[in-house]
Amino acid sequence: MKPRSFAVLLLTSLPLLAVAQDTTFQTRSLTPEVALIAARSALEQCRKQGFQVAVAVVDRSGLTQVLLRDRFAGAHTLDVASGKAWTAASFRTPTSALANETQPGKAMSGLRNVPRFIPVGGGLVIEGGGVVFGAIGVSGGPGGDADEACAAAGIRAIAESIEF
């Protein structure tokens, strides 16, 4: 092949190479060990305040990585904690913000009809270094604010591990 023909072939192929590089992507995930640290820390924070809760940590797709229930937490807390975590991960928004934005009469009120959608405080997005890793949900405290404070403690416990 002549040098000129090779140069033309190379130049016409460059756009195809650029497209090929954009056809896949990589995501980062929490390890099960780090997800467990977050869940345990949230559970411990609630225990210190006298609350018996369930804690769920989900990946960025909303799939459960860790689910813990304290011994006296209500049976419903498992589903609610998982739902809060799923909601925060799916909408990339704290569930307390969704509680306000989906009130009856508001533009996003229809979201309350989505299965698994739990617009109650206690679900927070887990992110670090500009990456969304998933979310944590807590249920069983005396209100969404208490649940959210415990979820925040879980995130603080792993913050150094996920910042880069």
PDB file of C-alpha atoms in Angstrom:
ATOM      1  CA  MET A   1       0.000   0.000   0.000  1.00  0.00           C
ATOM      2  CA  LYS A   2       1.317   3.429  -0.941  1.00  0.00           C
ATOM      3  CA  PRO A   3       1.955   5.918   1.872  1.00  0.00           C
ATOM      4  CA  ARG A   4      -0.654   8.312   0.470  1.00  0.00           C
ATOM      5  CA  SER A   5      -3.326   5.561   0.339  1.00  0.00           C
ATOM      6  CA  PHE A   6      -2.488   4.530   3.892  1.00  0.00           C
ATOM      7  CA  ALA A   7      -2.815   8.141   5.100  1.00  0.00           C
ATOM      8  CA  VAL A   8      -6.226   8.514   3.442  1.00  0.00           C
ATOM      9  CA  LEU A   9      -7.391   5.213   4.935  1.00  0.00           C
ATOM     10  CA  LEU A  10      -6.172   6.240   8.376  1.00  0.00           C
ATOM     11  CA  LEU A  11      -7.831   9.662   8.224  1.00  0.00           C
ATOM     12  CA  THR A  12     -11.161   8.248   7.081  1.00  0.00           C
ATOM     13  CA  SER A  13     -11.064   5.629   9.853  1.00  0.00           C
ATOM     14  CA  LEU A  14     -10.484   8.055  12.745  1.00  0.00           C
ATOM     15  CA  PRO A  15     -14.163   9.023  13.134  1.00  0.00           C
ATOM     16  CA  LEU A  16     -15.054   5.320  13.355  1.00  0.00           C
ATOM     17  CA  LEU A  17     -12.493   4.798  16.101  1.00  0.00           C
ATOM     18  CA  ALA A  18     -13.938   7.707  18.075  1.00  0.00           C
ATOM     19  CA  VAL A  19     -17.442   6.257  17.794  1.00  0.00           C
ATOM     20  CA  ALA A  20     -16.237   2.826  18.869  1.00  0.00           C
ATOM     21  CA  GLN A  21     -14.816   4.298  22.071  1.00  0.00           C
ATOM     22  CA  ASP A  22     -18.176   5.848  22.965  1.00  0.00           C
ATOM     23  CA  THR A  23     -20.198   2.638  22.654  1.00  0.00           C
ATOM     24  CA  THR A  24     -19.418   1.375  26.154  1.00  0.00           C
ATOM     25  CA  PHE A  25     -19.076   2.898  29.600  1.00  0.00           C
ATOM     26  CA  GLN A  26     -17.880   1.956  33.040  1.00  0.00           C
ATOM     27  CA  THR A  27     -19.558   2.463  36.374  1.00  0.00           C
ATOM     28  CA  ARG A  28     -18.174   2.338  39.888  1.00  0.00           C
ATOM     29  CA  SER A  29     -19.914   0.402  42.641  1.00  0.00           C
ATOM     30  CA  LEU A  30     -19.621   0.106  46.380  1.00  0.00           C
ATOM     31  CA  THR A  31     -18.123  -3.144  47.536  1.00  0.00           C
ATOM     32  CA  PRO A  32     -20.425  -5.201  49.753  1.00  0.00           C
ATOM     33  CA  GLU A  33     -18.039  -4.502  52.633  1.00  0.00           C
ATOM     34  CA  VAL A  34     -18.336  -0.720  52.239  1.00  0.00           C
ATOM     35  CA  ALA A  35     -22.116  -0.935  51.805  1.00  0.00           C
ATOM     36  CA  LEU A  36     -22.254  -2.950  55.030  1.00  0.00           C
ATOM     37  CA  ILE A  37     -20.213  -0.307  56.884  1.00  0.00           C
ATOM     38  CA  ALA A  38     -22.712   2.356  55.784  1.00  0.00           C
ATOM     39  CA  ALA A  39     -25.682   0.237  56.860  1.00  0.00           C
ATOM     40  CA  ARG A  40     -24.160  -0.680  60.222  1.00  0.00           C
ATOM     41  CA  SER A  41     -23.238   2.933  60.933  1.00  0.00           C
ATOM     42  CA  ALA A  42     -26.762   4.126  60.164  1.00  0.00           C
ATOM     43  CA  LEU A  43     -28.230   1.374  62.345  1.00  0.00           C
ATOM     44  CA  GLU A  44     -25.864   2.269  65.202  1.00  0.00           C
ATOM     45  CA  GLN A  45     -26.725   5.969  64.954  1.00  0.00           C
ATOM     46  CA  CYS A  46     -30.410   5.154  65.281  1.00  0.00           C
ATOM     47  CA  ARG A  47     -29.752   2.771  68.185  1.00  0.00           C
ATOM     48  CA  LYS A  48     -27.925   5.535  70.069  1.00  0.00           C
ATOM     49  CA  GLN A  49     -31.122   7.551  69.853  1.00  0.00           C
ATOM     50  CA  GLY A  50     -33.285   4.628  70.939  1.00  0.00           C
ATOM     51  CA  PHE A  51     -34.752   3.869  67.501  1.00  0.00           C
ATOM     52  CA  GLN A  52     -35.170   0.359  66.148  1.00  0.00           C
ATOM     53  CA  VAL A  53     -34.840   0.575  62.368  1.00  0.00           C
ATOM     54  CA  ALA A  54     -34.135  -1.222  59.143  1.00  0.00           C
ATOM     55  CA  VAL A  55     -31.444   0.037  56.776  1.00  0.00           C
ATOM     56  CA  ALA A  56     -31.071  -0.719  53.073  1.00  0.00           C
ATOM     57  CA  VAL A  57     -28.162   0.144  50.800  1.00  0.00           C
ATOM     58  CA  VAL A  58     -28.767  -0.163  47.066  1.00  0.00           C
ATOM     59  CA  ASP A  59     -26.508   0.250  44.053  1.00  0.00           C
ATOM     60  CA  ARG A  60     -27.029   2.980  41.460  1.00  0.00           C
ATOM     61  CA  SER A  61     -29.673   0.829  39.717  1.00  0.00           C
ATOM     62  CA  GLY A  62     -31.661   0.410  42.927  1.00  0.00           C
ATOM     63  CA  LEU A  63     -30.677  -3.231  43.487  1.00  0.00           C
ATOM     64  CA  THR A  64     -30.222  -4.116  47.143  1.00  0.00           C
ATOM     65  CA  GLN A  65     -26.665  -4.696  48.332  1.00  0.00           C
ATOM     66  CA  VAL A  66     -27.284  -4.749  52.093  1.00  0.00           C
ATOM     67  CA  LEU A  67     -30.451  -4.973  54.172  1.00  0.00           C
ATOM     68  CA  LEU A  68     -30.287  -4.899  57.986  1.00  0.00           C
ATOM     69  CA  ARG A  69     -33.150  -4.933  60.477  1.00  0.00           C
ATOM     70  CA  ASP A  70     -32.659  -4.304  64.163  1.00  0.00           C
ATOM     71  CA  ARG A  71     -34.258  -6.935  66.377  1.00  0.00           C
ATOM     72  CA  PHE A  72     -37.301  -4.893  67.415  1.00  0.00           C
ATOM     73  CA  ALA A  73     -37.868  -2.917  64.214  1.00  0.00           C
ATOM     74  CA  GLY A  74     -41.325  -3.376  62.749  1.00  0.00           C
ATOM     75  CA  ALA A  75     -41.895  -5.848  59.955  1.00  0.00           C
ATOM     76  CA  HIS A  76     -42.839  -3.028  57.573  1.00  0.00           C
ATOM     77  CA  THR A  77     -39.458  -1.313  58.007  1.00  0.00           C
ATOM     78  CA  LEU A  78     -37.695  -3.721  55.646  1.00  0.00           C
ATOM     79  CA  ASP A  79     -39.895  -2.812  52.691  1.00  0.00           C
ATOM     80  CA  VAL A  80     -39.978   0.886  53.543  1.00  0.00           C
ATOM     81  CA  ALA A  81     -36.180   1.207  53.974  1.00  0.00           C
ATOM     82  CA  SER A  82     -35.661  -0.618  50.670  1.00  0.00           C
ATOM     83  CA  GLY A  83     -38.251   1.592  48.989  1.00  0.00           C
ATOM     84  CA  LYS A  84     -36.640   4.775  50.287  1.00  0.00           C
ATOM     85  CA  ALA A  85     -33.213   3.663  49.064  1.00  0.00           C
ATOM     86  CA  TRP A  86     -34.655   2.633  45.686  1.00  0.00           C
ATOM     87  CA  THR A  87     -36.470   5.960  45.366  1.00  0.00           C
ATOM     88  CA  ALA A  88     -33.378   8.035  46.197  1.00  0.00           C
ATOM     89  CA  ALA A  89     -31.238   6.001  43.763  1.00  0.00           C
ATOM     90  CA  SER A  90     -33.808   6.046  40.961  1.00  0.00           C
ATOM     91  CA  PHE A  91     -34.470   9.764  41.131  1.00  0.00           C
ATOM     92  CA  ARG A  92     -30.954  10.756  42.303  1.00  0.00           C
ATOM     93  CA  THR A  93     -32.694  12.904  44.907  1.00  0.00           C
ATOM     94  CA  PRO A  94     -33.167  12.704  48.694  1.00  0.00           C
ATOM     95  CA  THR A  95     -36.600  11.324  49.485  1.00  0.00           C
ATOM     96  CA  SER A  96     -37.341  14.302  51.761  1.00  0.00           C
ATOM     97  CA  ALA A  97     -37.122  16.582  48.695  1.00  0.00           C
ATOM     98  CA  LEU A  98     -39.423  14.254  46.771  1.00  0.00           C
ATOM     99  CA  ALA A  99     -41.884  14.356  49.682  1.00  0.00           C
ATOM    100  CA  ASN A 100     -42.302  18.085  49.116  1.00  0.00           C
ATOM    101  CA  GLU A 101     -42.263  18.031  45.320  1.00  0.00           C
ATOM    102  CA  THR A 102     -44.860  15.264  44.934  1.00  0.00           C
ATOM    103  CA  GLN A 103     -47.562  16.638  47.217  1.00  0.00           C
ATOM    104  CA  PRO A 104     -51.104  16.540  45.782  1.00  0.00           C
ATOM    105  CA  GLY A 105     -51.649  19.409  43.378  1.00  0.00           C
ATOM    106  CA  LYS A 106     -47.961  19.742  42.480  1.00  0.00           C
ATOM    107  CA  ALA A 107     -46.645  18.995  38.996  1.00  0.00           C
ATOM    108  CA  MET A 108     -44.883  15.785  40.080  1.00  0.00           C
ATOM    109  CA  SER A 109     -47.694  14.413  42.244  1.00  0.00           C
ATOM    110  CA  GLY A 110     -48.272  11.567  39.777  1.00  0.00           C
ATOM    111  CA  LEU A 111     -44.964  10.001  40.848  1.00  0.00           C
ATOM    112  CA  ARG A 112     -46.700   8.819  44.001  1.00  0.00           C
ATOM    113  CA  ASN A 113     -48.377   6.177  41.836  1.00  0.00           C
ATOM    114  CA  VAL A 114     -45.054   4.619  40.802  1.00  0.00           C
ATOM    115  CA  PRO A 115     -44.576   1.201  42.444  1.00  0.00           C
ATOM    116  CA  ARG A 116     -41.903   1.236  45.200  1.00  0.00           C
ATOM    117  CA  PHE A 117     -41.853   5.054  45.258  1.00  0.00           C
ATOM    118  CA  ILE A 118     -41.569   6.161  48.907  1.00  0.00           C
ATOM    119  CA  PRO A 119     -41.607   9.977  49.165  1.00  0.00           C
ATOM    120  CA  VAL A 120     -40.791  10.156  52.887  1.00  0.00           C
ATOM    121  CA  GLY A 121     -37.564  11.409  54.462  1.00  0.00           C
ATOM    122  CA  GLY A 122     -34.924   8.779  55.132  1.00  0.00           C
ATOM    123  CA  GLY A 123     -33.508   8.007  51.680  1.00  0.00           C
ATOM    124  CA  LEU A 124     -30.248   9.642  50.587  1.00  0.00           C
ATOM    125  CA  VAL A 125     -28.097   9.328  47.489  1.00  0.00           C
ATOM    126  CA  ILE A 126     -24.569   7.984  48.077  1.00  0.00           C
ATOM    127  CA  GLU A 127     -22.133   9.896  45.900  1.00  0.00           C
ATOM    128  CA  GLY A 128     -18.460  10.714  45.986  1.00  0.00           C
ATOM    129  CA  GLY A 129     -15.986  12.250  43.612  1.00  0.00           C
ATOM    130  CA  GLY A 130     -18.783  13.132  41.205  1.00  0.00           C
ATOM    131  CA  VAL A 131     -19.956   9.510  41.001  1.00  0.00           C
ATOM    132  CA  VAL A 132     -23.355   8.203  42.123  1.00  0.00           C
ATOM    133  CA  PHE A 133     -22.762   4.860  43.839  1.00  0.00           C
ATOM    134  CA  GLY A 134     -26.308   4.190  45.018  1.00  0.00           C
ATOM    135  CA  ALA A 135     -28.428   5.168  47.984  1.00  0.00           C
ATOM    136  CA  ILE A 136     -29.225   4.369  51.592  1.00  0.00           C
ATOM    137  CA  GLY A 137     -32.684   4.180  53.135  1.00  0.00           C
ATOM    138  CA  VAL A 138     -33.677   4.036  56.796  1.00  0.00           C
ATOM    139  CA  SER A 139     -37.100   3.267  58.249  1.00  0.00           C
ATOM    140  CA  GLY A 140     -38.353   2.981  61.811  1.00  0.00           C
ATOM    141  CA  GLY A 141     -37.384   6.237  63.468  1.00  0.00           C
ATOM    142  CA  PRO A 142     -39.999   8.692  64.709  1.00  0.00           C
ATOM    143  CA  GLY A 143     -40.325  10.434  61.351  1.00  0.00           C
ATOM    144  CA  GLY A 144     -38.463  11.061  58.147  1.00  0.00           C
ATOM    145  CA  ASP A 145     -36.076  13.592  59.675  1.00  0.00           C
ATOM    146  CA  ALA A 146     -34.809  11.052  62.216  1.00  0.00           C
ATOM    147  CA  ASP A 147     -34.446   8.390  59.529  1.00  0.00           C
ATOM    148  CA  GLU A 148     -32.564  10.825  57.304  1.00  0.00           C
ATOM    149  CA  ALA A 149     -30.146  11.757  60.094  1.00  0.00           C
ATOM    150  CA  CYS A 150     -29.288   8.071  60.541  1.00  0.00           C
ATOM    151  CA  ALA A 151     -28.855   7.613  56.783  1.00  0.00           C
ATOM    152  CA  ALA A 152     -26.511  10.612  56.740  1.00  0.00           C
ATOM    153  CA  ALA A 153     -24.436   9.000  59.507  1.00  0.00           C
ATOM    154  CA  GLY A 154     -24.091   5.920  57.313  1.00  0.00           C
ATOM    155  CA  ILE A 155     -22.792   8.006  54.434  1.00  0.00           C
ATOM    156  CA  ARG A 156     -20.366   9.893  56.687  1.00  0.00           C
ATOM    157  CA  ALA A 157     -18.914   6.566  57.808  1.00  0.00           C
ATOM    158  CA  ILE A 158     -17.824   5.720  54.255  1.00  0.00           C
ATOM    159  CA  ALA A 159     -17.146   9.232  52.925  1.00  0.00           C
ATOM    160  CA  GLU A 160     -13.352   8.842  52.953  1.00  0.00           C
ATOM    161  CA  SER A 161     -13.642   5.508  51.149  1.00  0.00           C
ATOM    162  CA  ILE A 162     -15.625   6.922  48.240  1.00  0.00           C
ATOM    163  CA  GLU A 163     -14.044  10.357  47.770  1.00  0.00           C
ATOM    164  CA  PHE A 164     -11.223  10.440  45.251  1.00  0.00           C
TER     165      PHE A 164
END
